[in-house]
Short mmCIF file of C-alpha atoms in Angstrom, two decimals:
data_model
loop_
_atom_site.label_atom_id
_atom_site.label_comp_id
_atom_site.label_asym_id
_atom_site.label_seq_id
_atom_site.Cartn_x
_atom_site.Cartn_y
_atom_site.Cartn_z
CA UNK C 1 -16.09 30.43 -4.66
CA UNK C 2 -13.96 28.06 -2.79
CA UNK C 3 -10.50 27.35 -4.16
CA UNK C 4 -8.82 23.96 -3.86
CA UNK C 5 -6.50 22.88 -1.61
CA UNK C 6 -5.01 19.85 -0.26
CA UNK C 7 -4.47 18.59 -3.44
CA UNK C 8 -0.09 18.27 -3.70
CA UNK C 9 -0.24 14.74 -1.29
CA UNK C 10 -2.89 13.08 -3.08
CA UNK C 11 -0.60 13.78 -6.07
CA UNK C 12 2.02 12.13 -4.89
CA UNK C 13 0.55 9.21 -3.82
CA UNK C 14 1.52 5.66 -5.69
CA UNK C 15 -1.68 4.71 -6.95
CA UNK C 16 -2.16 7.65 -9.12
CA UNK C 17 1.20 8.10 -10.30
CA UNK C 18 0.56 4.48 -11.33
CA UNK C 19 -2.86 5.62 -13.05
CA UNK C 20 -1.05 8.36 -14.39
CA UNK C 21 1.39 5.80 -16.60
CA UNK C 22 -1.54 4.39 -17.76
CA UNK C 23 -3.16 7.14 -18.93
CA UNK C 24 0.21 8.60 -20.71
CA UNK C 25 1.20 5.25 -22.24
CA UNK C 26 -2.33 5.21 -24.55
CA UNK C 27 -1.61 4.54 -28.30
CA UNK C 28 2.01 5.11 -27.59
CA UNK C 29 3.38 1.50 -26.11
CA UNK C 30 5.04 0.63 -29.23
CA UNK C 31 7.13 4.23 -28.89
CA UNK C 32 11.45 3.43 -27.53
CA UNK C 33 10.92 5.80 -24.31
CA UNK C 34 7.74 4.73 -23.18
CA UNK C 35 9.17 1.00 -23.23
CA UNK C 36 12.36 2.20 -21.65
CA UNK C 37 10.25 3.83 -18.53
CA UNK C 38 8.22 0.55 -18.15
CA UNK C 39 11.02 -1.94 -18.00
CA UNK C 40 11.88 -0.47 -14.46
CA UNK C 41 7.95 0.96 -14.24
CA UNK C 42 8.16 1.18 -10.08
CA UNK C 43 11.24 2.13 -9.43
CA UNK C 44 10.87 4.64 -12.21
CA UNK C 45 6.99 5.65 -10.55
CA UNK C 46 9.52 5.90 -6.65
CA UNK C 47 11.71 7.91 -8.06
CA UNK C 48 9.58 10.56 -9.93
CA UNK C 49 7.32 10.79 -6.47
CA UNK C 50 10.74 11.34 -4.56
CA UNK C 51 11.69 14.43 -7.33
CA UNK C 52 8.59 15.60 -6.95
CA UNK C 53 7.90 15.76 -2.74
CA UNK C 54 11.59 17.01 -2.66
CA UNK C 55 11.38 19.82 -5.35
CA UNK C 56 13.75 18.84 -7.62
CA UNK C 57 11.57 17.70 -10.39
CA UNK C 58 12.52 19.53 -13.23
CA UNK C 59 10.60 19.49 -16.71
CA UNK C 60 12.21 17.81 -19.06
CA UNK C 61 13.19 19.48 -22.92
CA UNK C 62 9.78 19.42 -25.63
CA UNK C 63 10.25 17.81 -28.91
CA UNK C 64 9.12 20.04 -31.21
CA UNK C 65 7.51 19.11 -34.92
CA UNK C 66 5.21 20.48 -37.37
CA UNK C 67 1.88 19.06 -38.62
CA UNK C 68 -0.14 20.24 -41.68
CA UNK C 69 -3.93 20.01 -41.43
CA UNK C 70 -5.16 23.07 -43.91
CA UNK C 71 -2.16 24.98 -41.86
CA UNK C 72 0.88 25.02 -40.47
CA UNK C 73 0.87 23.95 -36.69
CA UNK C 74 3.98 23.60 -34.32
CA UNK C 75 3.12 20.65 -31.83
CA UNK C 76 5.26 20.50 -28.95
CA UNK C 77 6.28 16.98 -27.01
CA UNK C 78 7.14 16.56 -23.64
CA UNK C 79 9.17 13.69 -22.50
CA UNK C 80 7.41 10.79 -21.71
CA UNK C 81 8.33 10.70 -17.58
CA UNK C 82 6.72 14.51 -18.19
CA UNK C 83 3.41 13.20 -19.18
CA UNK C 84 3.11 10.84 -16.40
CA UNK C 85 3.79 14.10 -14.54
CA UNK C 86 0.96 16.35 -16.04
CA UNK C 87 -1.59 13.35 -16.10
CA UNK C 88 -1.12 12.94 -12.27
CA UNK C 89 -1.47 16.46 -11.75
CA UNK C 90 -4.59 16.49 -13.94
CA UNK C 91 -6.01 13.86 -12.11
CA UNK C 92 -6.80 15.49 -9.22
CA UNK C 93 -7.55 19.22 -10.17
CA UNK C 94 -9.42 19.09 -13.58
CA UNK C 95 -12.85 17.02 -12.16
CA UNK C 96 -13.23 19.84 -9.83
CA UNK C 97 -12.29 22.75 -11.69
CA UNK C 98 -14.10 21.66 -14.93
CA UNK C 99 -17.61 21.50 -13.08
CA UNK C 100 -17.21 25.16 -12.92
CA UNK C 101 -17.30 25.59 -16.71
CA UNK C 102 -20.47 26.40 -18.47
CA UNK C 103 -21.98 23.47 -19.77
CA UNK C 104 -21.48 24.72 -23.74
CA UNK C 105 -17.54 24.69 -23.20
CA UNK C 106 -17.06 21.19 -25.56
CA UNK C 107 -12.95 20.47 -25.92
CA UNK C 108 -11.29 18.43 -24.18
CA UNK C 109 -14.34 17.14 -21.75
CA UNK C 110 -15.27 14.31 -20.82
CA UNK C 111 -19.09 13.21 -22.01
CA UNK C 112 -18.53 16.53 -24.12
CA UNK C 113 -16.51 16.71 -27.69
CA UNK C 114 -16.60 18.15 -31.34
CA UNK C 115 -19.57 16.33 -32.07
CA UNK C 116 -21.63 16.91 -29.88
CA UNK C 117 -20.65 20.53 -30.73
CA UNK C 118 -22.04 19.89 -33.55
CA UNK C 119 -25.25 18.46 -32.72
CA UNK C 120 -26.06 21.36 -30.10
CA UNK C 121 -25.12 23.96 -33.00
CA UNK C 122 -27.22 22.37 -35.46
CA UNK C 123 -30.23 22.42 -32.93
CA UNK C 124 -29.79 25.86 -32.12
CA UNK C 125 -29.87 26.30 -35.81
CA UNK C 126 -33.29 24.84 -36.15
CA UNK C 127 -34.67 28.20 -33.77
CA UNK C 128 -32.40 30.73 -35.13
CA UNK C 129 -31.90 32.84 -38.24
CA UNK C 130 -28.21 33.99 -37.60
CA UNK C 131 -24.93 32.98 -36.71
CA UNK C 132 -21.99 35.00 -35.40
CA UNK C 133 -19.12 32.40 -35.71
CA UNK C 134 -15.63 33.92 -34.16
CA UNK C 135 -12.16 32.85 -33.63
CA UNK C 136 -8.99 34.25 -31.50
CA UNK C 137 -6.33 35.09 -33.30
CA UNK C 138 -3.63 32.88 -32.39
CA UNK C 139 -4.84 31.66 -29.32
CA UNK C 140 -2.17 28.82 -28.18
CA UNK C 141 0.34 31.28 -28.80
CA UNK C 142 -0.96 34.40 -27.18
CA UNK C 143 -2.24 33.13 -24.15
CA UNK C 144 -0.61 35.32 -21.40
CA UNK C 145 1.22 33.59 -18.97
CA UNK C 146 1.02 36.01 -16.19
CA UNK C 147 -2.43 36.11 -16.01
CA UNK C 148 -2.65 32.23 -17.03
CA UNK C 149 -1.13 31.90 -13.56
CA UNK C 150 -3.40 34.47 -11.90
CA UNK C 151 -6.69 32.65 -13.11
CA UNK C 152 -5.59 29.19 -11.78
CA UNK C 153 -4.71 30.82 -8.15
CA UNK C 154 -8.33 32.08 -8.59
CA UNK C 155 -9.35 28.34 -8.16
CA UNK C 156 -6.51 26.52 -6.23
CA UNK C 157 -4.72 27.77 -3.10
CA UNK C 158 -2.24 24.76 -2.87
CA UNK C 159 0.81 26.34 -2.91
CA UNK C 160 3.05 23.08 -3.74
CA UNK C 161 0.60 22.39 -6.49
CA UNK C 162 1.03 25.81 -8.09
CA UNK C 163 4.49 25.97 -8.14
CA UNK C 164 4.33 22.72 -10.28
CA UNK C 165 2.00 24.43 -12.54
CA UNK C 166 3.76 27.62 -12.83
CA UNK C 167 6.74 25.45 -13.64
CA UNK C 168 4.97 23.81 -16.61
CA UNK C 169 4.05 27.22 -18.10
CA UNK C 170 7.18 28.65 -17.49
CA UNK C 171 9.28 25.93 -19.56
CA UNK C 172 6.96 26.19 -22.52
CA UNK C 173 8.78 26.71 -25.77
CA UNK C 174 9.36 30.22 -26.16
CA UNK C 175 7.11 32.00 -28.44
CA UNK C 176 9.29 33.29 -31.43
CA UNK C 177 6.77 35.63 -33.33
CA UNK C 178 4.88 37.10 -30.16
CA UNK C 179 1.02 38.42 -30.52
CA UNK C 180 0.23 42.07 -32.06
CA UNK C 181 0.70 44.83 -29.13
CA UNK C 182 -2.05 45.87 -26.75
CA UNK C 183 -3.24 48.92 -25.80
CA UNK C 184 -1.06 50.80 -22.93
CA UNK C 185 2.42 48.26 -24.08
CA UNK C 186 5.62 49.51 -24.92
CA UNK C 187 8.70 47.82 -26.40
CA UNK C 188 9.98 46.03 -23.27
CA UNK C 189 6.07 44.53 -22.77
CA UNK C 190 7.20 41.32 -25.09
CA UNK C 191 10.17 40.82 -22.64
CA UNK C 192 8.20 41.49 -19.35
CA UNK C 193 4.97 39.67 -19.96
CA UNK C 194 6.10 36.05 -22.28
CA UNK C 195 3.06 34.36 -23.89
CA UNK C 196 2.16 31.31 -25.48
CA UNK C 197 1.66 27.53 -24.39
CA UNK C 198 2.30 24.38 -26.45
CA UNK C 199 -0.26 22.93 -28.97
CA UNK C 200 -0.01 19.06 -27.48
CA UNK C 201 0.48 19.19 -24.24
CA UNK C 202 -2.02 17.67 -21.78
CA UNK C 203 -1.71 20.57 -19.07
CA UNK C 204 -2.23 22.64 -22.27
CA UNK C 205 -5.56 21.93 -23.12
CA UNK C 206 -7.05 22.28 -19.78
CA UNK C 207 -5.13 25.73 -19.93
CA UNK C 208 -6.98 26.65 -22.98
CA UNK C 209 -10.36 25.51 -21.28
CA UNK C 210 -9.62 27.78 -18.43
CA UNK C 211 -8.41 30.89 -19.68
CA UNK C 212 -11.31 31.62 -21.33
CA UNK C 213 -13.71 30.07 -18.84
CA UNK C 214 -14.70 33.55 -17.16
CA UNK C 215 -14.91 34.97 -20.68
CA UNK C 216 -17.69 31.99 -21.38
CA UNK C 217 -19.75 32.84 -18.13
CA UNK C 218 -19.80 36.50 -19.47
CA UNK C 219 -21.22 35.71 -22.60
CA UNK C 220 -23.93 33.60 -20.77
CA UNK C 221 -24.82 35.69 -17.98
CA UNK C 222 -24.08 39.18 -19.26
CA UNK C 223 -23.52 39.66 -22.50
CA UNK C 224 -27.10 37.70 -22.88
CA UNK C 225 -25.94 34.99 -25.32
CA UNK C 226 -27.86 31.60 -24.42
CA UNK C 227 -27.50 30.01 -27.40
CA UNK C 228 -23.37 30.33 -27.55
CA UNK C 229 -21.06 27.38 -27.46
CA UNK C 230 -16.67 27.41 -27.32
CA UNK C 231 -14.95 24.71 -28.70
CA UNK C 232 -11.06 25.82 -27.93
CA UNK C 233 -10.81 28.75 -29.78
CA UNK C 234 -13.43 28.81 -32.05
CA UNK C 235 -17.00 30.45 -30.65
CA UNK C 236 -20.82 30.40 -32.26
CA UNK C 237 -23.59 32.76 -30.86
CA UNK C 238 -27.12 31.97 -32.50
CA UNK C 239 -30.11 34.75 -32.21
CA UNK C 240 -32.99 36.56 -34.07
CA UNK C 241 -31.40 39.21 -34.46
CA UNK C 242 -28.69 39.91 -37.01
CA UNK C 243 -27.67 43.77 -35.48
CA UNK C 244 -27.25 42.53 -31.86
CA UNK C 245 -24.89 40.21 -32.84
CA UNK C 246 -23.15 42.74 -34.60
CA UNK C 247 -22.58 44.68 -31.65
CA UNK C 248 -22.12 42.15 -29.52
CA UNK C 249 -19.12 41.08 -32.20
CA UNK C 250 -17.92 44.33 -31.12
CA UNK C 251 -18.48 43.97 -27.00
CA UNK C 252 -16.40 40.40 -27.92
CA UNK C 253 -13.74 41.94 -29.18
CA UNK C 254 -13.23 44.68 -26.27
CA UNK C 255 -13.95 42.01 -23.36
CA UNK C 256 -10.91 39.96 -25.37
CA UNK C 257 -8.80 42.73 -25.56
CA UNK C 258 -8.99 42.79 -21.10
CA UNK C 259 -7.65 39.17 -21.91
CA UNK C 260 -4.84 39.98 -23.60
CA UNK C 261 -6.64 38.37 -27.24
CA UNK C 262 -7.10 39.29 -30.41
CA UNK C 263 -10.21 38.46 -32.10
CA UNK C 264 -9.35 37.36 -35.75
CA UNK C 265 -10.16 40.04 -38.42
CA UNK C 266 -10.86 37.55 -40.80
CA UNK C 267 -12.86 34.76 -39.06
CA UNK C 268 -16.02 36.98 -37.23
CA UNK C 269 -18.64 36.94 -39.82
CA UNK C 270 -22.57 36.69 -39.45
CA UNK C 271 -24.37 34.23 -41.32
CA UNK C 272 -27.59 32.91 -42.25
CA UNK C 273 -27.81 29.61 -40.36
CA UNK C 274 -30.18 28.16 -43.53
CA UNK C 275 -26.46 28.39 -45.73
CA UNK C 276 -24.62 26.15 -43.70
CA UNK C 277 -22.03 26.85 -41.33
CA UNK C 278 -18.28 25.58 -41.17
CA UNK C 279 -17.85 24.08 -38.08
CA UNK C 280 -15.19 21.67 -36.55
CA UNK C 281 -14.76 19.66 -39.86
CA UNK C 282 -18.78 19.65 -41.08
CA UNK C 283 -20.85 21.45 -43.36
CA UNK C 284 -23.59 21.97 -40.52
CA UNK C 285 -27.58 23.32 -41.88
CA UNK C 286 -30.42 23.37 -39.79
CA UNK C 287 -31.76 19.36 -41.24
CA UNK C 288 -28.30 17.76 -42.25
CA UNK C 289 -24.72 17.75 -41.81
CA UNK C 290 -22.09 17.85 -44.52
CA UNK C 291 -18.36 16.97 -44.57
CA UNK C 292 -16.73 20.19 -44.97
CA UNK C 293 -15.54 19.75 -48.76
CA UNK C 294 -11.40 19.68 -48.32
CA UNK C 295 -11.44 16.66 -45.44
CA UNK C 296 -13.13 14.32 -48.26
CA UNK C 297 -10.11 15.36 -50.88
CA UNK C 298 -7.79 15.37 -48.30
CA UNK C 299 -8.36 11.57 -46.75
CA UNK C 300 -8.53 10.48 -50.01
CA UNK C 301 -5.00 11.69 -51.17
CA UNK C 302 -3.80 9.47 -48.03
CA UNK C 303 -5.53 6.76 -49.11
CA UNK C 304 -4.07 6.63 -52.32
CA UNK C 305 -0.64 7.02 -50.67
CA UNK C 306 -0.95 4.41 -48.04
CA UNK C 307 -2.41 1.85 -51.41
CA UNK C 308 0.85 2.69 -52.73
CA UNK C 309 2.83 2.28 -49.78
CA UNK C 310 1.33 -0.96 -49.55
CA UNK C 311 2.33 -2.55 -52.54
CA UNK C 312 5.63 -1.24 -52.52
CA UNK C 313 5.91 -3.13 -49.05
CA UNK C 314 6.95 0.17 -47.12
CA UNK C 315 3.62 -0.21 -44.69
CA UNK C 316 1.52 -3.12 -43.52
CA UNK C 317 -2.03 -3.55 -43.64
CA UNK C 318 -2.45 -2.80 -39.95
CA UNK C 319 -0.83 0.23 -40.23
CA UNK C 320 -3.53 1.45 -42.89
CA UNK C 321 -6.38 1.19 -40.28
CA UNK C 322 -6.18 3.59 -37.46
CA UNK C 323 -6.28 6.41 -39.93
CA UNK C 324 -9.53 4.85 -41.64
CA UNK C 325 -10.87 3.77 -39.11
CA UNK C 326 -10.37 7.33 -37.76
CA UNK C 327 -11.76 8.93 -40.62
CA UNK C 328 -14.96 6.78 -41.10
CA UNK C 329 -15.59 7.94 -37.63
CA UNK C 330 -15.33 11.09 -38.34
CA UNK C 331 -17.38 10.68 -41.77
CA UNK C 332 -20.11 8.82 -40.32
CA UNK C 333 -21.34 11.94 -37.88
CA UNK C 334 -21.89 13.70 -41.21
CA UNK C 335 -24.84 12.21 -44.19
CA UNK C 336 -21.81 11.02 -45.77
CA UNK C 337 -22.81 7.43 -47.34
CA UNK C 338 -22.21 7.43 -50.92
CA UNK C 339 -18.91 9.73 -50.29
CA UNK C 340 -17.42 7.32 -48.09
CA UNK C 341 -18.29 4.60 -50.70
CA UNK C 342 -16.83 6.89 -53.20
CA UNK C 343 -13.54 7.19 -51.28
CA UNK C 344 -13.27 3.79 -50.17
CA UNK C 345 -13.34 2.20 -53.61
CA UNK C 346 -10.38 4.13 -54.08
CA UNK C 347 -8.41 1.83 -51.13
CA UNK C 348 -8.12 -1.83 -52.87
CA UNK C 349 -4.78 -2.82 -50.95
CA UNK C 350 -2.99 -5.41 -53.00
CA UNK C 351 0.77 -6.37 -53.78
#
């Protein structure tokens, strides 16, 4: 396999820092530092490309909040002159990285996505019996940075480029509750071998496509799973046979282990693909697709908020509709009419 080079000058160059803005100003014009950075938007462009060919480009500090979506998540921010940063960096050594993944690898892709996740499961589900449906413990968090590193040198030899990279990693938030130990660690392994990158963060999600991407051609070419897909963090196999994909449950979790992963305890079960499987939001059986039962109750509860916030004056109508716009997208990839009429009655916006 040849690795990448030549890749650091074509970063640099104008017309995809430029492209870069672009791409990092999406659904966030409106936001005070994104407006700040395009008042001056060339000279701003000049000098990032000058930090950046001289080497003192420095990240920048992550703004750090919490979401709730059925759990807890920490999402971490970069600055904005940060994103510009990782999209131009993206631009030029995802397309020819992410050929290399196996064509089941859906996050994050273009032409790829949770729905079409979907749609491949639930045709796989039409041949097979069983599902093994798994989940790493913690995967954002545990990811090991050391060997992060040591898989993207396995695909790009541009030394300029990987110092930029290693940067990024290296200024992630630091981990504060670190994974379970491993076999053969001691009590300075924490200290010696830092984990974890941020949930958020373009350069992050890419990361979370490739750390695993060697793990995905094993399960394909090895392990003898054709019917698997890998959606982030959360893995289906489908086959006849519910003992082989018992043990291979078991082969998953050693080959994980060698990563530096924990397979969840909880979230590797085998199930009968005719009961429906919870996947990415849906309700998914072999002939139709269900909204999963919580993201119905949930959207509605904001509904009724946002009707309230309405007529109080607190929010304008425009406001309402990128999140129901958002969620009848979502809805509609599901047999979901008379629940979305349900839910939608609910929403009569009037002062």
């Amino acid at each position: 396999m040849r690795r990448i080079g030549d890749i650091w000058e074509r970063v640099l160059v104008f017309d995809n820092l430029l492209a870069a803005y672009h791409k990092a100003r999406r659904g966030k014009g409106a936001r005070r530092d994104v407006s700040r950075f395009a008042l001056d938007l060339e000279a701003e462009l000049l000098a990032l490309g000058t930090e950046l060919a001289s080497g003192a480009y420095r990240p920048g500090t992550y703004r750090l909040f919490t979401i709730y979506e059925r759990k807890a998540r920490l999402i971490a921010a970069a600055p904005f002159r940060d994103r510009v940063v990782h999209h131009a960096l993206m631009n030029l050594i995802e397309p020819p990285i992410e050929r290399r993944f196996i064509f089941d690898s859906y996050a994050c892709r273009i032409g790829k996505g949770a729905h079409r996740a979907v749609r491949r499961y639930q045709s796989w589900a039409r041949r097979y019996p069983y599902a093994l449906k798994m989940d790493v413990a913690r995967y954002f968090p545990s990811i090991d940075r050391d060997l992060l590193k040591l898989k993207l040198r396995r695909y790009i030899k541009d030394a300029q480029a990987l110092r930029l990279l290693d940067a990024i990693i290296d200024t992630s938030p630091k981990e504060q509750d670190p994974p379970p130990p491993f076999p053969g660690d001691d009590l300075l392994t924490p200290l010696e071998r830092p984990t974890g990158i941020p949930i958020g963060n373009l350069p992050s999600q890419f990361f979370a496509n490739l750390y695993l991407d060697g793990f995905d051609h094993w399960m394909k070419e090895s392990a003898g799973a054709s019917a698997y897909l890998r959606y982030v963090d959360d893995m289906v196999v489908l086959a006849d046979d519910k003992a082989w994909l018992a043990q291979l449950r078991e082969s998953v979790r050693n080959r994980l282990l060698a990563e530096r992963l924990h397979l969840h305890p909880r979230k590797a079960e085998i199930s009968r693909t005719g009961d429906g499987l919870d996947l990415l939001g849906y309700r998914v059986f072999p002939d139709f697709i269900r909204l999963r039962d919580d993201n119905g109750h949930r959207f509605a509860r904001r509904l009724r908020g946002m009707v309230r916030a309405y007529r109080k004056g607190t929010i304008e109508f425009a406001d309402t509709k990128p999140s129901v716009v958002s969620w009848i997208g979502h809805a509609m990839h599901a047999d979901s009419y008379g629940l979305r009429r349900a839910i939608l009655r609910q929403g009569v916006f009037s002062r």
